[in-house]
Amino acid sequence: MLKKRFSPTAQFFTSNMLAAIMVFSLTGCGEASKKADFEKLIKSSNRARSIGHEDLAANDLKEALELLPPQSNSDRTMAVNLIYPEILALAADLRKSGRLSLSNTMYDRAIEIENDCTLPDKASASSLKKETEKMFDIEESILAKATSTNDLRAKEEALEATTNGFKDSLSKGDYEIIHKEGMKHFERVRLVSGEAGQLYEGIRKVVLNALKAEDKYSEAIALLKRDVKDLDTFSQEDLKNADTDSIQNAYYLSSALCDLAKLEAASGDLQEAEANARRALHLATLLGGKMVQEKAFSQIVLADILRIKGQNEQALALAKSAFAIMGTANFSLGYRARALAQIAKIEAALGNKDGAQKVCDSIFEMTKQARAVDDIIDSLAVAAVYFQTAGNEKKFLQTKELLVAKTLSPKAPYYANEAAFEMLGDSSRKLSRFSEALGYYQQALKYSSKEHTAKLGEKIAECKQNRR
């Protein structure tokens, strides 16, 4: 089933456009009624698109096109200038929703009037249509391959292989290619598999990590809120009756809520973050069974939110519970290291020096031979910062050396390396070791996105000013 994309509510018209409409409406008394209908349809379409009613928006625009003044009429250009951007906006939304056929139809309608549009810097409907056709061709190729081999799995394998390519791009810090091509693939996977599937969740994590690396938290949050809304279609009664689709939606809703809660907490919206984390935990606990991983993940996320809020005793109990769950199931080393890092931060916040040091020692020993994945790098950075703050120079240097070795791995993700060196820089800066902090920030710059470079630049400037 195709699902619609709910885009953010758009502003209806600028003051200039409203003025143009008024002029258009008042010109030619004999055509007043037709012009009023035209204006009404434009507004109706815009409103429908803003709340996700794409079919209604398309119908309104098609009706409005029939009311356009003829070529010989002096009002035609003004009318085209009003409707042309609306058609392109709807076509773009349809493309993002994966509704490529209807998107193409709307671009065709825009092409018919493109030459009559005199708006400055207008987008080319012809060029935009070619991009949509390219997406459609790729999708048709994938479907044809699955049909010719009589194996539906071929379609998923082809999409998964493309996702793996974008994972490599993410690790190398090539965020631009993810925006240009990865987002198209992301929406294509959403069209094929829907939100409740590992295939979609895999590419979504790539997109989310790219957006976070670029400090585009609002975009990432909006994306997740869309998915949460599309997954949240079941009732408690559906779950009690073991409805298969509802259980699948609940499973992936729990995961989406966890990701959303982490982003909201990072953005400072702790109240909403806690509510989403608690609901994720509730769903995982309610379903049980295969939801053991989601239960542990949601406990880790909730623990971090409570730590930020200063509710450390509750946070520690949750983090320890998550780590215990991870010991009874098939969790990766990275996930377990991540749980230990969370426990270490809470122990430190509680002033439990012995407890925090013991946990950080465990992180060091656990990760010696581990692959350089993001959770391993982040956990080592947490341990290094703790040892530095506690004044344990020997342990700090050992942990930092291991961390640097991990960041030099060709498999180490750029976004994780950048975060780790920035974490070390922040720690040194708090201790007024500005020259040391400067070195870490300059290392972070090597892995930084364009958007984050400015923030690092401010910290670098402060260190240069204060270093001794």
Coordinates of C-alpha atoms in Angstrom, one line a residue:
M1 CA 0.0 0.0 0.0
L2 CA 1.4 3.4 -0.9
K3 CA 1.6 5.8 1.9
K4 CA 1.3 9.6 1.6
R5 CA 3.9 12.0 2.8
F6 CA 2.7 14.7 5.2
S7 CA 4.7 17.7 4.4
P8 CA 5.0 20.7 6.8
T9 CA 2.3 23.3 6.6
A10 CA 3.3 25.9 4.0
Q11 CA 2.6 29.5 3.9
F12 CA -0.3 30.1 1.4
F13 CA 0.8 33.2 -0.3
T14 CA 3.2 36.2 0.1
S15 CA 1.7 39.7 0.3
N16 CA 2.8 40.3 -3.4
M17 CA 1.0 37.2 -4.5
L18 CA -2.1 38.2 -2.6
A19 CA -2.0 41.6 -4.2
A20 CA -1.7 39.9 -7.6
I21 CA -4.7 37.8 -6.9
M22 CA -6.7 40.8 -5.9
V23 CA -5.8 42.5 -9.2
F24 CA -6.5 39.4 -11.1
S25 CA -9.9 38.9 -9.4
L26 CA -11.0 42.5 -10.1
T27 CA -10.0 42.7 -13.7
G28 CA -12.7 41.9 -16.2
C29 CA -16.1 41.9 -14.6
G30 CA -17.5 39.4 -17.1
E31 CA -14.9 36.8 -15.9
A32 CA -15.2 37.7 -12.2
S33 CA -16.8 34.4 -11.2
K34 CA -14.3 32.3 -13.1
K35 CA -11.4 34.2 -11.6
A36 CA -12.8 33.8 -8.1
D37 CA -13.1 30.0 -8.6
F38 CA -9.5 29.9 -9.9
E39 CA -8.3 31.7 -6.7
K40 CA -10.3 29.4 -4.5
L41 CA -9.0 26.3 -6.2
I42 CA -5.4 27.5 -5.8
K43 CA -5.9 28.1 -2.1
S44 CA -7.7 24.8 -1.6
S45 CA -4.9 22.9 -3.3
N46 CA -2.3 24.5 -1.2
R47 CA -4.2 23.7 1.9
A48 CA -4.7 20.1 0.9
R49 CA -1.0 19.6 0.1
S50 CA 0.1 21.1 3.4
I51 CA -1.8 18.4 5.3
G52 CA -0.9 15.5 3.0
H53 CA -4.0 15.2 0.9
E54 CA -2.1 15.0 -2.4
D55 CA -4.8 13.6 -4.6
L56 CA -7.2 16.4 -3.6
A57 CA -4.5 18.9 -4.2
A58 CA -3.9 17.5 -7.7
N59 CA -7.6 17.5 -8.5
D60 CA -7.9 21.2 -7.5
L61 CA -4.9 22.2 -9.6
K62 CA -6.3 20.3 -12.6
E63 CA -9.6 22.1 -12.3
A64 CA -7.8 25.4 -11.9
L65 CA -5.8 24.8 -15.1
E66 CA -9.0 24.5 -17.0
L67 CA -9.9 28.0 -15.8
L68 CA -6.7 29.6 -17.1
P69 CA -7.3 32.6 -19.4
P70 CA -6.5 31.9 -23.1
Q71 CA -3.2 32.9 -24.7
S72 CA -4.7 36.1 -26.1
N73 CA -5.9 37.3 -22.6
S74 CA -3.6 39.8 -20.8
D75 CA -4.4 38.1 -17.5
R76 CA -2.9 34.8 -18.5
T77 CA 0.7 35.5 -17.4
M78 CA -0.5 36.6 -13.9
A79 CA -2.6 33.5 -13.5
V80 CA 0.2 31.2 -14.7
N81 CA 2.6 32.8 -12.3
L82 CA 0.2 31.8 -9.5
I83 CA -0.4 28.2 -10.4
Y84 CA 3.0 27.2 -11.8
P85 CA 4.9 27.1 -8.5
E86 CA 2.0 25.3 -6.9
I87 CA 2.1 22.5 -9.5
L88 CA 5.9 22.1 -9.0
A89 CA 5.6 22.0 -5.2
L90 CA 2.9 19.3 -5.4
A91 CA 4.9 17.3 -8.0
A92 CA 8.0 17.4 -5.7
D93 CA 5.9 16.2 -2.7
L94 CA 4.5 13.3 -4.9
R95 CA 8.0 12.4 -5.9
K96 CA 9.2 12.3 -2.3
S97 CA 6.2 10.1 -1.5
G98 CA 7.3 7.7 -4.2
R99 CA 4.2 8.4 -6.3
L100 CA 6.2 8.8 -9.5
S101 CA 3.4 8.4 -12.0
L102 CA 1.2 11.2 -10.6
S103 CA 4.3 13.3 -10.1
N104 CA 5.2 13.0 -13.8
T105 CA 1.6 13.9 -14.7
M106 CA 1.8 17.1 -12.7
Y107 CA 5.2 18.0 -14.3
D108 CA 3.6 17.5 -17.7
R109 CA 0.9 20.0 -16.8
A110 CA 3.6 22.5 -15.6
I111 CA 5.6 22.0 -18.9
E112 CA 2.5 23.0 -20.9
I113 CA 2.5 26.4 -19.3
E114 CA 6.2 26.8 -18.5
N115 CA 6.8 29.3 -21.3
D116 CA 4.0 31.6 -20.0
C117 CA 5.6 31.8 -16.5
T118 CA 7.6 35.0 -16.0
L119 CA 8.6 34.4 -12.3
P120 CA 12.3 35.2 -11.7
D121 CA 14.5 32.2 -11.1
K122 CA 11.7 29.8 -11.8
A123 CA 12.5 26.1 -11.7
S124 CA 12.4 24.1 -14.9
A125 CA 9.5 21.7 -15.0
S126 CA 11.2 19.8 -17.9
S127 CA 14.4 19.3 -15.9
L128 CA 12.5 18.2 -12.8
K129 CA 10.5 15.7 -14.8
K130 CA 13.7 14.1 -16.2
E131 CA 14.9 13.5 -12.6
T132 CA 11.6 11.8 -11.8
E133 CA 11.8 9.7 -14.9
K134 CA 15.3 8.6 -13.9
M135 CA 13.9 7.4 -10.5
F136 CA 11.1 5.6 -12.3
D137 CA 13.5 3.9 -14.6
I138 CA 15.6 2.6 -11.7
E139 CA 12.5 1.3 -10.0
E140 CA 11.3 -0.4 -13.2
S141 CA 14.7 -2.0 -13.6
I142 CA 14.6 -3.4 -10.1
L143 CA 11.1 -4.8 -10.6
A144 CA 12.0 -6.2 -14.0
K145 CA 15.0 -8.1 -12.4
A146 CA 12.8 -9.5 -9.7
T147 CA 10.2 -10.7 -12.3
S148 CA 12.7 -12.1 -14.7
T149 CA 14.4 -14.2 -12.0
N150 CA 11.0 -15.2 -10.6
D151 CA 12.5 -14.2 -7.2
L152 CA 10.9 -11.4 -5.3
R153 CA 13.9 -11.4 -3.0
A154 CA 15.9 -10.0 -6.0
K155 CA 14.2 -6.7 -5.6
E156 CA 15.1 -6.4 -2.0
E157 CA 18.7 -7.5 -2.6
A158 CA 19.1 -4.9 -5.3
L159 CA 17.8 -2.2 -3.0
E160 CA 19.9 -3.5 -0.1
A161 CA 23.1 -3.4 -2.2
T162 CA 22.4 0.2 -3.0
T163 CA 21.9 1.0 0.7
N164 CA 25.2 -0.6 1.5
G165 CA 26.8 1.7 -1.1
F166 CA 25.4 4.7 0.8
K167 CA 26.6 3.3 4.1
D168 CA 30.1 3.5 2.6
S169 CA 29.5 7.1 1.5
L170 CA 28.3 7.9 5.0
S171 CA 31.5 6.4 6.6
K172 CA 33.7 8.5 4.3
G173 CA 31.8 11.7 5.1
D174 CA 30.4 12.1 1.6
Y175 CA 27.1 13.6 2.8
E176 CA 26.5 15.4 -0.4
I177 CA 25.9 12.2 -2.3
I178 CA 23.5 11.1 0.3
H179 CA 21.5 14.2 -0.2
K180 CA 21.6 14.1 -4.0
E181 CA 21.1 10.3 -4.6
G182 CA 20.6 8.7 -1.2
M183 CA 17.4 10.6 -0.4
K184 CA 15.9 9.4 -3.7
H185 CA 16.9 5.8 -2.8
F186 CA 15.5 6.4 0.7
E187 CA 12.0 7.3 -0.7
R188 CA 12.2 4.5 -3.2
V189 CA 12.8 1.9 -0.5
R190 CA 9.9 3.5 1.5
L191 CA 7.7 3.0 -1.6
V192 CA 8.7 -0.7 -2.0
S193 CA 8.8 -1.9 1.6
G194 CA 7.0 0.7 3.7
E195 CA 8.2 2.0 7.0
A196 CA 7.7 -1.3 8.9
G197 CA 10.7 -3.2 7.5
Q198 CA 14.5 -3.7 8.0
L199 CA 15.2 -2.6 4.5
Y200 CA 13.7 0.9 5.2
E201 CA 15.1 1.1 8.7
G202 CA 18.6 0.5 7.3
I203 CA 18.6 3.4 4.8
R204 CA 16.8 5.6 7.3
K205 CA 19.7 5.2 9.8
V206 CA 22.1 6.3 7.0
V207 CA 20.1 9.4 6.3
L208 CA 19.7 10.2 10.0
N209 CA 23.4 9.9 10.7
A210 CA 24.1 12.1 7.7
L211 CA 21.7 14.8 8.9
K212 CA 23.1 14.6 12.5
A213 CA 26.6 15.0 11.2
E214 CA 25.5 18.2 9.5
D215 CA 23.6 19.5 12.5
K216 CA 20.3 19.2 10.6
Y217 CA 18.4 18.0 13.6
S218 CA 15.1 19.7 12.7
E219 CA 15.1 17.8 9.4
A220 CA 15.9 14.5 11.0
I221 CA 13.2 15.0 13.6
A222 CA 10.6 15.9 10.9
L223 CA 11.5 12.7 9.0
L224 CA 11.1 10.6 12.1
K225 CA 7.8 12.2 13.1
R226 CA 6.5 11.4 9.6
D227 CA 7.4 7.7 10.1
V228 CA 6.0 7.6 13.6
K229 CA 2.7 8.9 12.3
D230 CA 2.5 6.4 9.5
L231 CA 3.4 3.5 11.8
D232 CA 1.1 4.5 14.7
T233 CA -2.0 3.0 13.1
F234 CA -2.9 0.3 15.6
S235 CA -4.8 0.1 18.9
Q236 CA -4.1 -1.8 22.2
E237 CA -6.9 -4.2 21.2
D238 CA -5.1 -5.0 17.9
L239 CA -2.0 -5.9 19.8
K240 CA -3.9 -8.0 22.3
N241 CA -5.4 -9.9 19.4
A242 CA -2.0 -10.5 18.0
D243 CA -2.8 -8.9 14.7
T244 CA 0.3 -9.5 12.5
D245 CA 0.4 -6.1 10.8
S246 CA -0.1 -4.3 14.1
I247 CA 2.7 -6.2 15.8
Q248 CA 5.0 -5.4 13.0
N249 CA 4.1 -1.7 13.1
A250 CA 4.6 -1.7 16.8
Y251 CA 8.0 -3.2 16.5
Y252 CA 9.3 -0.6 14.1
L253 CA 7.4 2.2 15.9
S254 CA 9.4 1.4 19.0
S255 CA 12.6 1.8 17.1
A256 CA 11.5 5.0 15.4
L257 CA 10.4 6.5 18.8
C258 CA 13.9 5.7 20.2
D259 CA 15.6 7.5 17.4
L260 CA 13.2 10.4 17.7
A261 CA 13.7 10.6 21.5
K262 CA 17.5 10.8 21.1
L263 CA 17.3 13.6 18.6
E264 CA 14.8 15.5 20.7
A265 CA 17.0 15.2 23.7
A266 CA 20.0 16.5 21.8
S267 CA 17.8 19.4 20.6
G268 CA 16.8 20.2 24.2
D269 CA 13.2 19.0 24.1
L270 CA 13.5 16.7 27.1
Q271 CA 9.8 16.5 27.9
E272 CA 8.9 15.2 24.5
A273 CA 12.0 13.1 24.4
E274 CA 11.1 11.4 27.6
A275 CA 7.5 10.8 26.5
N276 CA 8.6 9.1 23.3
A277 CA 11.3 7.0 25.0
R278 CA 8.8 5.8 27.6
R279 CA 6.3 4.8 24.9
A280 CA 9.0 2.9 23.0
L281 CA 9.8 1.1 26.2
H282 CA 6.1 0.4 26.9
L283 CA 5.6 -1.1 23.4
A284 CA 8.7 -3.3 23.7
T285 CA 7.7 -4.5 27.1
L286 CA 4.1 -5.1 26.1
L287 CA 5.1 -7.3 23.1
G288 CA 8.1 -9.1 24.7
G289 CA 9.6 -11.9 22.7
K290 CA 11.6 -10.6 19.8
M291 CA 11.3 -7.1 21.2
V292 CA 14.1 -7.8 23.7
Q293 CA 16.5 -5.7 21.7
E294 CA 14.1 -2.8 21.4
K295 CA 13.5 -3.0 25.2
A296 CA 17.2 -2.6 25.8
F297 CA 17.6 0.2 23.3
S298 CA 14.7 2.1 24.7
Q299 CA 16.1 1.7 28.3
I300 CA 19.4 3.2 27.2
V301 CA 17.8 6.1 25.5
L302 CA 15.5 6.8 28.5
A303 CA 18.4 6.5 30.8
D304 CA 20.4 9.2 29.0
I305 CA 17.4 11.5 29.0
L306 CA 16.9 11.0 32.8
R307 CA 20.7 11.6 33.3
I308 CA 20.4 14.9 31.5
K309 CA 17.5 15.8 33.7
G310 CA 19.5 14.9 36.8
Q311 CA 17.4 11.9 37.7
N312 CA 20.6 9.7 38.0
E313 CA 19.4 6.9 40.3
Q314 CA 16.5 6.0 37.9
A315 CA 18.8 6.4 34.9
L316 CA 21.4 4.1 36.4
A317 CA 18.9 1.4 37.1
L318 CA 17.6 1.5 33.5
A319 CA 21.1 1.5 32.0
K320 CA 22.1 -1.5 34.2
S321 CA 18.9 -3.3 33.2
A322 CA 19.7 -2.7 29.5
F323 CA 23.2 -4.1 29.9
A324 CA 21.9 -7.2 31.7
I325 CA 19.5 -7.8 28.8
M326 CA 22.3 -7.5 26.4
G327 CA 24.2 -10.3 28.2
T328 CA 21.3 -12.7 27.6
A329 CA 20.7 -12.0 23.9
N330 CA 22.7 -11.8 20.7
F331 CA 23.9 -8.2 21.0
S332 CA 26.9 -6.9 19.2
L333 CA 30.0 -5.7 21.0
G334 CA 29.3 -2.2 20.0
Y335 CA 25.9 -2.1 21.6
R336 CA 27.3 -3.5 24.9
A337 CA 30.1 -0.9 24.9
R338 CA 27.5 1.8 24.3
A339 CA 25.5 0.6 27.3
L340 CA 28.7 0.6 29.5
A341 CA 29.5 4.1 28.3
Q342 CA 26.0 5.2 29.5
I343 CA 26.5 3.5 32.9
A344 CA 30.0 5.2 33.2
K345 CA 28.5 8.7 32.6
I346 CA 25.8 8.1 35.2
E347 CA 28.2 6.7 37.8
A348 CA 30.4 9.8 37.3
A349 CA 27.4 12.1 37.6
L350 CA 26.5 10.4 40.9
G351 CA 30.1 10.8 42.1
N352 CA 30.7 7.0 42.2
K353 CA 34.4 7.2 41.2
D354 CA 35.2 3.6 41.8
G355 CA 32.1 2.4 39.9
A356 CA 32.8 4.8 37.0
Q357 CA 36.5 3.7 36.7
K358 CA 35.6 0.0 36.9
V359 CA 33.2 0.5 34.0
C360 CA 35.6 2.5 31.9
D361 CA 38.3 -0.2 32.5
S362 CA 35.8 -2.7 31.1
I363 CA 35.2 -0.5 28.0
F364 CA 38.9 -0.4 27.4
E365 CA 39.4 -4.2 27.7
M366 CA 36.2 -5.0 25.8
T367 CA 37.1 -2.9 22.8
K368 CA 40.8 -3.7 22.3
Q369 CA 40.1 -6.1 19.4
A370 CA 36.8 -4.6 18.3
R371 CA 36.0 -3.2 14.9
A372 CA 36.1 0.5 14.5
V373 CA 32.3 1.1 14.5
D374 CA 30.6 4.2 15.7
D375 CA 29.5 2.8 19.1
I376 CA 33.1 1.5 19.9
I377 CA 34.7 4.8 19.0
D378 CA 32.1 6.8 21.0
S379 CA 32.4 4.5 24.1
L380 CA 36.2 4.8 24.1
A381 CA 35.9 8.6 23.9
V382 CA 33.6 8.5 27.0
A383 CA 36.1 6.4 28.9
A384 CA 39.1 8.6 27.9
V385 CA 37.2 11.7 29.0
Y386 CA 36.4 10.1 32.3
F387 CA 40.0 9.1 33.0
Q388 CA 41.2 12.6 32.0
T389 CA 38.7 14.3 34.2
A390 CA 39.5 12.0 37.1
G391 CA 43.2 12.8 36.8
N392 CA 44.2 9.3 35.9
E393 CA 46.8 10.3 33.3
K394 CA 48.1 6.8 32.7
K395 CA 44.7 5.4 31.9
F396 CA 43.8 8.4 29.9
L397 CA 46.8 8.1 27.6
Q398 CA 46.2 4.3 27.2
T399 CA 42.6 4.8 26.3
K400 CA 43.3 7.8 24.0
E401 CA 46.0 5.8 22.2
L402 CA 43.5 3.0 21.5
L403 CA 40.9 5.5 20.5
V404 CA 43.2 7.2 18.0
A405 CA 44.2 3.8 16.6
K406 CA 40.5 3.0 15.9
T407 CA 39.9 6.4 14.2
L408 CA 42.8 5.6 11.8
S409 CA 41.0 2.5 10.6
P410 CA 39.7 2.9 7.0
K411 CA 36.4 1.6 8.2
A412 CA 36.0 4.2 11.0
P413 CA 33.0 6.5 10.2
Y414 CA 33.9 10.1 9.8
Y415 CA 30.9 11.3 11.9
A416 CA 32.1 9.1 14.8
N417 CA 35.7 10.2 14.5
E418 CA 34.7 13.9 14.5
A419 CA 32.4 13.5 17.5
A420 CA 35.2 11.6 19.4
F421 CA 37.9 14.3 18.9
E422 CA 35.4 17.0 19.7
M423 CA 34.6 15.2 22.9
L424 CA 38.3 15.1 23.8
G425 CA 38.6 18.8 22.9
D426 CA 35.7 19.8 25.1
S427 CA 37.1 17.9 28.0
S428 CA 40.5 19.5 27.7
R429 CA 39.0 23.0 27.3
K430 CA 37.0 22.5 30.5
L431 CA 40.3 21.8 32.2
S432 CA 41.8 25.0 30.7
R433 CA 44.2 22.9 28.7
F434 CA 43.7 25.0 25.6
S435 CA 46.7 24.0 23.5
E436 CA 45.7 20.4 24.0
A437 CA 42.1 21.1 23.2
L438 CA 43.2 23.0 20.0
G439 CA 44.9 19.9 18.7
Y440 CA 41.8 17.8 19.3
Y441 CA 39.5 20.3 17.6
Q442 CA 41.9 20.5 14.6
Q443 CA 41.7 16.7 14.3
A444 CA 38.0 16.9 14.5
L445 CA 38.0 19.3 11.6
K446 CA 39.5 16.6 9.3
Y447 CA 36.3 14.6 9.6
S448 CA 33.8 17.5 10.0
S449 CA 30.9 18.3 7.7
K450 CA 30.7 21.8 6.2
E451 CA 27.8 22.7 8.5
H452 CA 29.7 21.7 11.7
T453 CA 33.0 23.4 10.7
A454 CA 31.7 26.8 11.9
K455 CA 31.0 25.5 15.4
L456 CA 34.4 24.0 15.6
G457 CA 35.9 27.2 14.3
E458 CA 34.4 29.1 17.3
K459 CA 36.0 26.6 19.8
I460 CA 39.3 26.8 17.9
A461 CA 39.3 30.6 18.1
E462 CA 38.7 30.5 21.8
C463 CA 41.5 28.0 22.4
K464 CA 43.9 30.1 20.3
Q465 CA 43.0 33.2 22.4
N466 CA 43.5 31.4 25.7
R467 CA 46.3 29.0 25.2
R468 CA 49.4 29.4 27.1

